[in-house]
Amino acid sequence: MPSEGGPELEVAPAGVAVSEPIGGSPAGGALAAGAQGMVYVSANPGTFPDALSATVANSATGESVTAAIVDGGFDPVALAGSPGDELEITVRFADGTSVRYVDTVPKRKRPRVVRTRPSKDAVDVTLNSTAVVVFSEPIDEGTITFDNIRLQLDGAPVDATLILEDGGLQAELVPELPLEPGTTYILEVTTEIRDLAGDSLEEPVTLSFRTLTALSNQIVFVSHSQDDWENGIYNNEIHVMNADGSGVVKLTDHLADDRSPAVSPDGTRILFQTDRDGNGEIYAMNADGSGLVNLTNHPADDGGPVWSPDGSRFLFWSDRAGNSEIYGMNADGSGLARLTHHLANDRGPTWYPDGTKIAFESHRGAVACAIWIGVEACADIIVMNADGSNPVNLTNTPTVSEERPTWSPDGMKIAFDSDRDACDPPCDFSDIFVMNADGSNMFKVSDPQWGGYGPRWSPDGTRITFTAAAGGAAVWVVNADGSNPVNLTADALIPAQWPIWSPDGSRIAFNMVGPISEFEAADNFEVFMINVDGSSLVNLTNRRGFEDYAMSWSPQR
């Protein structure tokens, strides 16, 4: 680092770019020699490592401007100046020190690329990324063409929209489709790009970046050793496997309990709940288990993450307010928002298909109801806007319980389980109901003899699968109007539960435990799969001594 303070100013490093004066606006173009105009100052990433900000001052005009430093550089800032003016650049650091540099406004200067996003050799680039090029001064819009800025995959151009923005300082390529996962792309910027004075780019830029790996039609599940569990070691780990049971990969490896995995809509990220910090936290990781990050980072217990339909946010429950409330957060951990405010426990949130509303269960009933985690106040189904506003109680039955709401794919209906027709509370027997999204036209779709819980809509919204609640758990499927109920696991003669649909709706994965005639006798949970017509029952995990459950089926790309 140059010496601090003193009468001598250090010459600005090569990463700093100072443009010639330009007309009062980018449209004003080049100026006559010696005329005053707007001067643009920038610094490439890495120019000022560990610095916080930079102030550029023109002693000739008395004007100054301050820029935040990100990754050791800053994007162009503008101030008035003439050729020959000396600019003082004061760079400040977190420890309170500062370093001063000097540069001179040139009569003529070729533009350069200040930075790109993604950066050179970037990895784990998200699939919804655009390609951004930031220039050191405004660029002639006529030179921003697909010949001069190219995003390529295997030598072929990526279909995209190309726009010039931020007053001519930034070009952005917006791909028409999401980027391919686990793929290397090439971004090229040629010297045919010119500034408003007609000067060509100082040098071309060619860089590569690689996108995140994504899961496609794979099953993520939780597993633990039976021996560990029996010895009080609660060490769930998260695994992924292909839909045929092959290629099992352990994604987490920690002595703590990792559970409740949720795969992002694009298959690149997995949210999960863990107690590795001594309390429940929501972590995120890449689809291959890398890039682990604690998103919630709070001493309270947080759990039950649920992705928004576009993957930009997620919901979770937390007891940080003293009881279970529903919160929302951006996928990177920013933008925390408390969405519910009630003394009752709120949990089990589920997104409306377009992400504008949220349904959840709220245990604000007048009496106690038996639920799957114990006895608690009876629950109602509440719907609110995605920002937590306008909560509406759709069921409003204080002496019976409605739980586990789930929206139909078209958002027109909500399926849920309820004990309203089962018995006087408290009881542990429920049925599957469907109602319109406004709470009207409620009807039962489960067999009255068997009941059910945990409804899941098929991807096309025509059918619902669920777990039967009486007579030993079984996996059923029924038409959305309640017709044609079928017990898919009737031949197994042992408990089966918690079914989920394959992305194409042709198969159902679920948990089953105990001996089956076609398989070796076992006493542990396994992940099974069956065709929706009840054929081709297959044990996917088939791991004696381990409990495998809590599945999440990734989207099919």
mmCIF file of C-alpha atoms in Angstrom, residues 347-348 359-363 371 378-382 400-406 415-420 430-431 433 453-455:
data_model
loop_
_atom_site.group_PDB
_atom_site.id
_atom_site.type_symbol
_atom_site.label_atom_id
_atom_site.label_comp_id
_atom_site.label_asym_id
_atom_site.label_seq_id
_atom_site.Cartn_x
_atom_site.Cartn_y
_atom_site.Cartn_z
ATOM 1 C CA ARG A 347 -46.687 -22.905 10.106
ATOM 2 C CA GLY A 348 -46.932 -25.086 7.012
ATOM 3 C CA ALA A 359 -51.766 -20.368 2.485
ATOM 4 C CA PHE A 360 -50.809 -21.721 5.909
ATOM 5 C CA GLU A 361 -52.212 -23.416 8.980
ATOM 6 C CA SER A 362 -52.786 -21.369 12.125
ATOM 7 C CA HIS A 363 -53.483 -23.046 15.461
ATOM 8 C CA ILE A 371 -52.042 -33.391 15.383
ATOM 9 C CA CYS A 378 -57.126 -26.697 16.475
ATOM 10 C CA ALA A 379 -55.899 -25.148 13.242
ATOM 11 C CA ASP A 380 -57.549 -23.124 10.490
ATOM 12 C CA ILE A 381 -56.408 -22.498 6.927
ATOM 13 C CA ILE A 382 -55.435 -18.855 6.414
ATOM 14 C CA VAL A 400 -61.937 -28.872 14.518
ATOM 15 C CA SER A 401 -58.610 -28.740 12.758
ATOM 16 C CA GLU A 402 -57.617 -28.073 9.138
ATOM 17 C CA GLU A 403 -53.957 -28.598 8.332
ATOM 18 C CA ARG A 404 -51.343 -29.023 5.577
ATOM 19 C CA PRO A 405 -52.927 -26.835 2.871
ATOM 20 C CA THR A 406 -51.655 -27.166 -0.686
ATOM 21 C CA ALA A 415 -56.519 -29.385 -0.655
ATOM 22 C CA PHE A 416 -55.993 -30.001 3.061
ATOM 23 C CA ASP A 417 -56.632 -32.530 5.827
ATOM 24 C CA SER A 418 -59.228 -32.039 8.536
ATOM 25 C CA ASP A 419 -60.789 -33.970 11.409
ATOM 26 C CA ARG A 420 -64.141 -32.174 10.971
ATOM 27 C CA SER A 430 -58.495 -36.918 9.491
ATOM 28 C CA ASP A 431 -59.885 -36.747 5.964
ATOM 29 C CA PHE A 433 -60.890 -32.076 1.693
ATOM 30 C CA TYR A 453 -53.524 -36.740 5.498
ATOM 31 C CA GLY A 454 -50.723 -35.022 3.574
ATOM 32 C CA PRO A 455 -52.438 -34.318 0.225
#
